Short mmCIF file of C-alpha atoms in Angstrom, two decimals:
data_model
loop_
_atom_site.label_atom_id
_atom_site.label_comp_id
_atom_site.label_asym_id
_atom_site.label_seq_id
_atom_site.Cartn_x
_atom_site.Cartn_y
_atom_site.Cartn_z
CA MET A 166 -52.89 101.22 170.40
CA PRO A 167 -55.81 98.97 171.39
CA ASP A 168 -56.55 95.89 169.33
CA GLY A 169 -59.02 96.46 166.54
CA ALA A 170 -58.33 100.17 166.44
CA ILE A 171 -57.45 101.54 163.06
CA ALA A 172 -54.99 104.35 162.96
CA GLN A 173 -56.36 107.36 161.16
CA PRO A 174 -54.02 108.79 158.60
CA HIS A 175 -52.79 112.28 159.15
CA SER A 176 -55.12 114.55 157.23
CA ARG A 177 -53.40 117.16 155.14
CA PRO A 178 -54.79 120.63 155.52
CA GLN A 179 -56.99 121.49 152.55
CA GLN A 180 -55.48 124.08 150.32
CA GLN A 181 -57.58 127.13 149.88
CA ALA A 182 -58.56 128.36 146.49
CA MET A 183 -56.97 131.59 145.37
CA THR A 184 -59.89 133.85 146.13
CA LEU A 185 -60.43 137.10 147.95
CA VAL A 186 -61.95 135.29 150.97
CA LEU A 187 -59.50 135.93 153.77
CA PRO A 188 -58.70 132.95 155.98
CA ALA A 189 -59.51 133.28 159.65
CA VAL A 190 -56.60 133.81 162.00
CA ASP A 191 -57.01 132.44 165.57
CA GLY A 192 -60.75 132.18 165.21
CA GLU A 193 -61.00 135.62 163.63
CA SER A 194 -63.93 136.06 161.27
CA ASP A 195 -63.53 137.07 157.64
CA LEU A 196 -65.01 140.51 158.31
CA ARG A 197 -62.63 141.21 161.18
CA SER A 198 -59.71 140.01 159.08
CA PHE A 199 -60.80 142.27 156.23
CA VAL A 200 -61.06 145.28 158.55
CA ARG A 201 -57.65 144.47 160.00
CA THR A 202 -56.18 144.35 156.50
CA LEU A 203 -57.64 147.74 155.65
CA ARG A 204 -56.36 149.26 158.89
CA THR A 205 -52.84 148.00 158.33
CA GLY A 206 -52.86 149.06 154.66
CA TRP A 207 -54.37 152.53 155.00
CA ARG A 208 -51.36 154.00 153.23
CA TRP A 209 -52.24 152.00 150.13
CA LEU A 210 -55.82 153.20 150.31
CA LEU A 211 -54.70 156.78 150.67
CA GLY A 212 -52.33 156.34 147.75
CA GLY A 213 -55.07 154.89 145.53
CA TRP A 214 -57.46 157.70 146.41
CA SER A 215 -54.79 160.34 145.79
CA GLY A 216 -53.76 158.68 142.53
CA GLY A 217 -57.33 158.75 141.26
CA LEU A 218 -57.61 162.45 142.07
CA VAL A 219 -54.30 163.24 140.37
CA LEU A 220 -55.28 161.34 137.22
CA ALA A 221 -58.65 163.10 137.11
CA VAL A 222 -57.08 166.54 137.45
CA ALA A 223 -54.49 165.69 134.78
CA ALA A 224 -57.24 164.51 132.43
CA LEU A 225 -59.19 167.73 132.99
CA TRP A 226 -56.12 169.74 132.03
CA LEU A 227 -55.54 167.65 128.90
CA VAL A 228 -59.15 167.57 127.66
CA THR A 229 -60.49 170.68 125.96
CA PRO A 230 -63.66 171.91 127.73
CA ALA A 231 -66.79 171.93 125.59
CA TYR A 232 -70.10 173.79 125.52
CA THR A 233 -73.38 171.92 125.12
CA ALA A 234 -75.84 173.56 122.74
CA THR A 235 -79.46 172.49 123.22
CA MET A 236 -82.68 172.96 121.29
CA VAL A 237 -86.19 171.51 121.58
CA ILE A 238 -88.27 170.62 118.53
CA GLY A 239 -91.70 169.13 117.90
CA PRO A 240 -93.96 168.18 114.99
CA THR A 241 -95.21 171.05 112.87
CA ALA A 242 -98.53 172.27 114.26
CA ARG A 243 -101.59 172.04 112.01
CA VAL A 244 -104.09 173.76 114.31
CA GLY A 245 -103.87 176.70 116.68
CA SER A 246 -102.89 180.32 116.31
CA ALA A 247 -99.20 179.44 115.85
CA ALA A 248 -99.84 176.73 113.24
CA MET A 249 -99.22 176.87 109.51
CA GLY A 250 -102.33 174.84 108.71
CA ALA A 251 -102.74 171.57 106.88
CA ARG A 252 -100.61 171.26 103.74
CA VAL A 253 -102.64 168.32 102.36
CA PRO A 254 -106.32 168.84 101.47
CA THR A 255 -108.60 167.45 104.16
CA LEU A 256 -111.40 165.21 102.92
CA ASN A 257 -114.29 163.84 104.91
CA GLY A 258 -116.50 160.78 104.68
CA ARG A 259 -116.41 158.52 101.66
CA ASP A 260 -114.03 160.75 99.69
CA SER A 261 -111.22 160.24 102.19
CA ALA A 262 -111.07 156.49 101.54
CA GLY A 263 -109.85 157.01 98.00
CA VAL A 264 -106.74 158.91 99.03
CA ALA A 265 -105.85 156.82 102.08
CA GLU A 266 -102.30 155.49 102.05
CA PRO A 267 -102.32 151.68 101.68
CA GLY A 268 -100.70 149.45 104.25
CA ALA A 269 -100.96 148.85 107.96
CA GLY A 270 -101.15 151.72 110.40
CA ASP A 271 -97.59 151.19 111.64
CA GLU A 272 -96.28 151.65 108.08
CA SER A 273 -97.18 155.34 107.96
CA LEU A 274 -94.25 157.72 108.28
CA SER A 275 -94.72 161.38 109.15
CA ASP A 276 -92.55 164.27 108.06
CA PHE A 277 -91.38 164.65 111.66
CA ALA A 278 -90.25 161.01 111.79
CA ARG A 279 -88.28 161.56 108.58
CA TYR A 280 -86.82 164.71 110.13
CA LEU A 281 -85.51 162.82 113.16
CA GLU A 282 -84.11 160.00 111.02
CA LEU A 283 -82.30 162.31 108.60
CA PHE A 284 -81.12 164.83 111.19
CA GLY A 285 -77.42 165.24 110.37
CA SER A 286 -77.15 162.02 108.36
CA GLY A 287 -77.53 160.71 104.82
CA PRO A 288 -78.43 163.36 102.25
CA VAL A 289 -78.50 166.04 104.93
CA ALA A 290 -74.85 165.31 105.73
CA ASP A 291 -74.05 165.60 102.01
CA ARG A 292 -75.73 168.99 101.98
CA LEU A 293 -73.78 170.09 105.07
CA ALA A 294 -70.50 168.90 103.53
CA THR A 295 -70.82 171.60 100.87
CA ASP A 296 -70.54 174.30 103.56
CA PRO A 297 -66.86 175.04 104.40
CA ALA A 298 -67.83 176.60 107.74
CA ILE A 299 -69.46 173.32 108.85
CA LEU A 300 -66.39 171.31 107.82
CA HIS A 301 -64.01 173.66 109.64
CA ALA A 302 -66.16 173.45 112.79
CA LEU A 303 -66.33 169.65 112.76
CA PHE A 304 -62.70 168.99 111.80
CA PRO A 305 -60.63 171.92 113.14
CA GLU A 306 -57.53 169.77 113.71
CA HIS A 307 -57.49 168.73 110.03
CA TRP A 308 -57.72 172.24 108.59
CA ASP A 309 -54.53 174.22 107.96
CA ALA A 310 -55.67 177.84 107.99
CA ASP A 311 -52.25 179.19 106.96
CA ALA A 312 -51.96 176.94 103.91
CA GLY A 313 -55.69 177.03 103.20
CA ARG A 314 -55.97 173.27 102.70
CA TRP A 315 -56.75 170.05 104.52
CA ARG A 316 -53.97 168.10 106.17
CA ARG A 317 -53.58 164.63 107.62
CA PRO A 318 -54.38 164.36 111.33
CA PRO A 319 -51.23 165.03 113.40
CA GLY A 320 -50.12 163.05 116.43
CA LEU A 321 -48.46 159.76 117.28
CA LEU A 322 -51.50 157.48 117.13
CA PRO A 323 -52.70 158.67 113.68
CA THR A 324 -49.15 158.27 112.37
CA VAL A 325 -48.88 154.71 113.70
CA LYS A 326 -52.30 153.87 112.25
CA ARG A 327 -51.32 155.21 108.83
CA ALA A 328 -48.07 153.21 108.93
CA LEU A 329 -49.88 149.97 109.76
CA LEU A 330 -52.46 150.49 107.03
CA ALA A 331 -49.74 151.39 104.53
CA LEU A 332 -48.20 147.95 105.08
CA VAL A 333 -51.33 146.36 103.59
CA GLY A 334 -51.80 148.99 100.89
CA ARG A 335 -54.63 150.90 102.52
CA GLU A 336 -55.16 154.54 103.44
CA ASP A 337 -57.04 155.72 106.50
CA TRP A 338 -57.66 159.37 105.70
CA VAL A 339 -59.47 161.35 103.04
CA GLU A 340 -60.67 164.94 102.96
CA PRO A 341 -63.94 165.45 104.86
CA ASP A 342 -67.00 164.49 102.84
CA GLY A 343 -70.63 163.67 103.51
CA ASP A 344 -69.85 160.28 105.02
CA ARG A 345 -67.29 161.70 107.45
CA VAL A 346 -69.67 164.53 108.38
CA ALA A 347 -72.40 161.97 109.13
CA ARG A 348 -70.06 159.92 111.33
CA ALA A 349 -68.81 163.01 113.18
CA LEU A 350 -72.36 164.19 113.87
CA ARG A 351 -73.42 160.70 114.94
CA ASP A 352 -70.78 160.85 117.68
CA ARG A 353 -71.72 164.38 118.80
CA LEU A 354 -75.51 164.58 118.50
CA VAL A 355 -77.84 163.29 121.21
CA ILE A 356 -81.63 163.16 120.71
CA ASP A 357 -83.78 162.61 123.82
CA MET A 358 -87.54 162.29 124.25
CA LEU A 359 -89.24 164.83 126.50
CA ARG A 360 -91.87 163.54 128.92
CA SER A 361 -92.95 160.64 126.67
CA GLY A 362 -94.40 163.12 124.18
CA PRO A 363 -93.62 164.08 120.59
CA MET A 364 -91.11 166.77 121.51
CA ARG A 365 -87.38 166.01 121.30
CA ARG A 366 -84.34 167.61 122.91
CA ILE A 367 -81.28 167.70 120.64
CA THR A 368 -77.82 168.52 122.00
CA VAL A 369 -74.38 168.87 120.47
CA ARG A 370 -71.01 169.67 122.06
CA HIS A 371 -68.22 171.87 120.73
CA ALA A 372 -65.21 173.65 122.17
CA ASP A 373 -66.55 177.03 120.98
CA ARG A 374 -69.90 178.24 122.31
CA ALA A 375 -70.93 180.27 119.25
CA THR A 376 -69.93 177.44 116.93
CA ALA A 377 -71.99 174.92 118.90
CA ILE A 378 -75.11 177.09 118.67
CA GLU A 379 -74.59 177.87 114.99
CA LEU A 380 -73.83 174.24 114.14
CA LEU A 381 -77.05 172.99 115.72
CA GLY A 382 -79.10 175.66 113.95
CA ARG A 383 -77.54 174.88 110.56
CA ILE A 384 -78.15 171.15 110.91
CA ALA A 385 -81.81 171.82 111.74
CA ALA A 386 -82.19 174.20 108.80
CA ALA A 387 -80.49 171.79 106.38
CA THR A 388 -82.71 168.90 107.48
CA ASP A 389 -85.89 170.93 107.10
CA ALA A 390 -84.74 172.30 103.73
CA HIS A 391 -84.00 168.80 102.43
CA LEU A 392 -87.47 167.53 103.35
CA ARG A 393 -89.10 170.64 101.88
CA ALA A 394 -87.19 170.18 98.61
CA GLU A 395 -88.17 166.50 98.46
CA ALA A 396 -91.84 167.38 99.04
CA ALA A 397 -91.68 170.08 96.37
CA ARG A 398 -90.13 167.62 93.91
CA ARG A 399 -92.86 165.06 94.51
CA SER A 400 -95.58 167.68 94.23
CA ALA A 401 -94.15 169.04 90.97
CA ALA A 402 -93.96 165.53 89.53
CA GLN A 403 -97.59 164.86 90.45
CA ILE A 404 -98.76 168.16 88.97
CA ALA A 405 -96.87 167.48 85.74
CA HIS A 406 -98.38 164.00 85.49
CA ILE A 407 -101.92 165.27 86.10
CA LYS A 408 -101.52 167.96 83.44
CA LEU A 409 -100.23 165.36 81.01
CA ARG A 410 -103.20 163.10 81.64
CA LEU A 411 -105.59 166.05 81.51
CA GLY A 412 -104.50 166.83 77.95
CA ALA A 413 -105.25 163.28 76.81
CA VAL A 414 -108.66 162.83 78.49
CA THR A 415 -111.80 163.87 76.61
CA VAL A 416 -114.56 162.55 78.87
CA ALA A 417 -116.08 165.45 80.78
CA GLU A 418 -116.44 163.60 84.08
CA HIS A 419 -112.83 162.42 83.97
CA ARG A 420 -111.57 165.90 83.09
CA GLN A 421 -113.50 167.35 86.03
CA ALA A 422 -112.00 164.80 88.42
CA LEU A 423 -108.50 165.50 87.13
CA SER A 424 -109.08 169.25 87.37
CA ASP A 425 -110.12 168.94 91.01
CA LEU A 426 -107.08 166.79 91.73
CA LEU A 427 -104.87 169.33 89.99
CA LEU A 428 -106.27 172.14 92.13
CA ASP A 429 -105.56 170.14 95.28
CA GLN A 430 -101.98 169.42 94.23
CA GLU A 431 -101.36 173.06 93.31
CA ARG A 432 -102.61 174.04 96.77
CA VAL A 433 -100.18 171.54 98.30
CA ALA A 434 -97.33 172.98 96.22
CA MET A 435 -98.26 176.50 97.30
CA MET A 436 -98.30 175.54 101.00
CA ILE A 437 -94.94 173.80 100.70
CA GLY A 438 -93.41 177.09 99.62
CA VAL A 439 -94.67 179.00 102.69
CA ASP A 440 -91.76 180.45 104.66
CA LEU A 441 -92.55 178.45 107.80
CA PRO A 442 -91.00 175.30 109.33
CA PHE A 443 -91.90 172.35 107.13
CA ALA A 444 -91.33 169.19 109.21
CA ALA A 445 -90.44 170.38 112.73
CA ASP A 446 -91.29 173.42 114.81
CA MET A 447 -88.46 174.83 116.90
CA ILE A 448 -89.98 175.02 120.37
CA GLN A 449 -86.73 176.24 121.94
CA PRO A 450 -84.04 177.78 119.70
CA PRO A 451 -80.43 176.57 120.06
CA SER A 452 -78.79 177.92 123.20
CA ALA A 453 -75.79 177.16 125.40
CA GLY A 454 -74.52 178.20 128.80
CA ALA A 455 -72.02 180.99 129.26
CA LEU A 456 -69.46 178.55 130.72
CA PRO A 457 -68.30 175.15 129.43
CA ASP A 458 -70.18 172.27 131.04
CA TRP A 459 -68.20 169.24 129.82
CA PRO A 460 -66.41 167.52 131.41
CA ASN A 461 -67.88 168.34 134.82
CA PRO A 462 -65.09 168.47 137.47
CA ALA A 463 -67.60 168.31 140.33
CA VAL A 464 -68.57 164.80 139.18
CA LEU A 465 -65.37 163.52 137.59
CA VAL A 466 -62.89 164.28 140.41
CA PRO A 467 -64.82 162.64 143.31
CA LEU A 468 -65.71 159.68 141.11
CA ALA A 469 -62.06 159.20 140.13
CA GLY A 470 -61.04 159.32 143.80
CA LEU A 471 -63.66 156.69 144.64
CA VAL A 472 -62.49 154.44 141.81
CA GLY A 473 -58.89 154.77 142.99
CA LEU A 474 -59.95 153.89 146.53
CA VAL A 475 -61.83 150.79 145.35
CA VAL A 476 -58.94 149.64 143.17
CA ALA A 477 -56.48 150.08 146.04
CA GLY A 478 -58.76 148.15 148.41
CA PHE A 479 -59.15 145.33 145.91
CA GLY A 480 -55.40 145.12 145.36
CA LEU A 481 -54.73 145.19 149.10
CA SER A 482 -57.22 142.38 149.73
CA ALA A 483 -55.79 140.28 146.90
CA SER A 484 -52.24 140.77 148.17
CA HIS A 485 -53.21 139.76 151.71
CA ALA A 486 -55.08 136.68 150.44
CA LEU A 487 -52.08 135.58 148.39
CA ARG A 488 -49.72 136.02 151.35
CA GLU A 489 -51.99 134.00 153.64
CA ARG A 490 -52.29 131.26 151.04
CA GLY A 491 -48.52 131.11 150.61
CA ALA A 492 -48.01 130.90 154.37
CA GLY A 493 -50.55 128.08 154.61
CA MET A 494 -48.81 126.09 151.87
CA GLU A 495 -45.41 126.49 153.54
CA ALA A 496 -46.86 125.13 156.81
CA VAL A 497 -47.86 121.87 155.10
CA PRO A 498 -45.18 119.17 155.80
#
């Protein structure tokens, strides 16, 4: 070694991080190495694709097909040949300012907005819970038709859950009530907006086609009936209060004003009782296809095969990267 020369220490090869980046072999690029790995492991890819298809087919056999019932609703029309007309007296000019609802514009709440909020929930669910046909349709696995009574949910998972809760002194099951009906409908009902307008599409799924159609119609009728009853209750309370005040007022001008207000409220009460939709018009009645549409095998099976193929490719790449990393570490002196 020449004088003044400093011997360079032997550099240890840098260990590669455990990633999916494949190390180059003999100047081979990462892409070529990846393609080579896939070519040598095509059996694993075929197995992953086949496994995904088998699992999808097995799931389709295990899952009960369901029908999707659909209906379209919109706000109750006030004008037009198909409208029921305004239920509240319409005032013009200065008179309308006295009956304006206080608060900002975004605080106003229409009957249709209440309809959408209460659809299948809250007091409407309590009303539906009084109908045995609704309960049997929503919880068929909990109803023992032979014994004519409700039973605990069968199966391994419900049994294990009950055992775990029993250890801490709790119980996980009660007979269906309004709260359980609301939760069941929350999982089944889907409300979508149509073309950024006021109309809404409401769908519900059930294993029986006739039950799905009837269930959607009964929920709509119960929601409309609840809002109609609430409006009738408020109108009756206002009429009773006006009559009470009218009997105590002696000034002629005040009695005339109260009499006019009483006539308006009686007109409102009369229009509430009209046998027409109160809060929502049914643009398209509940309907469902002749064949079950959920789950869709044409979408589920190819998607499961693709997922199996991706998982197999990921596992194959990870296995190859780990082998190359192990070989590189063994080559280090």
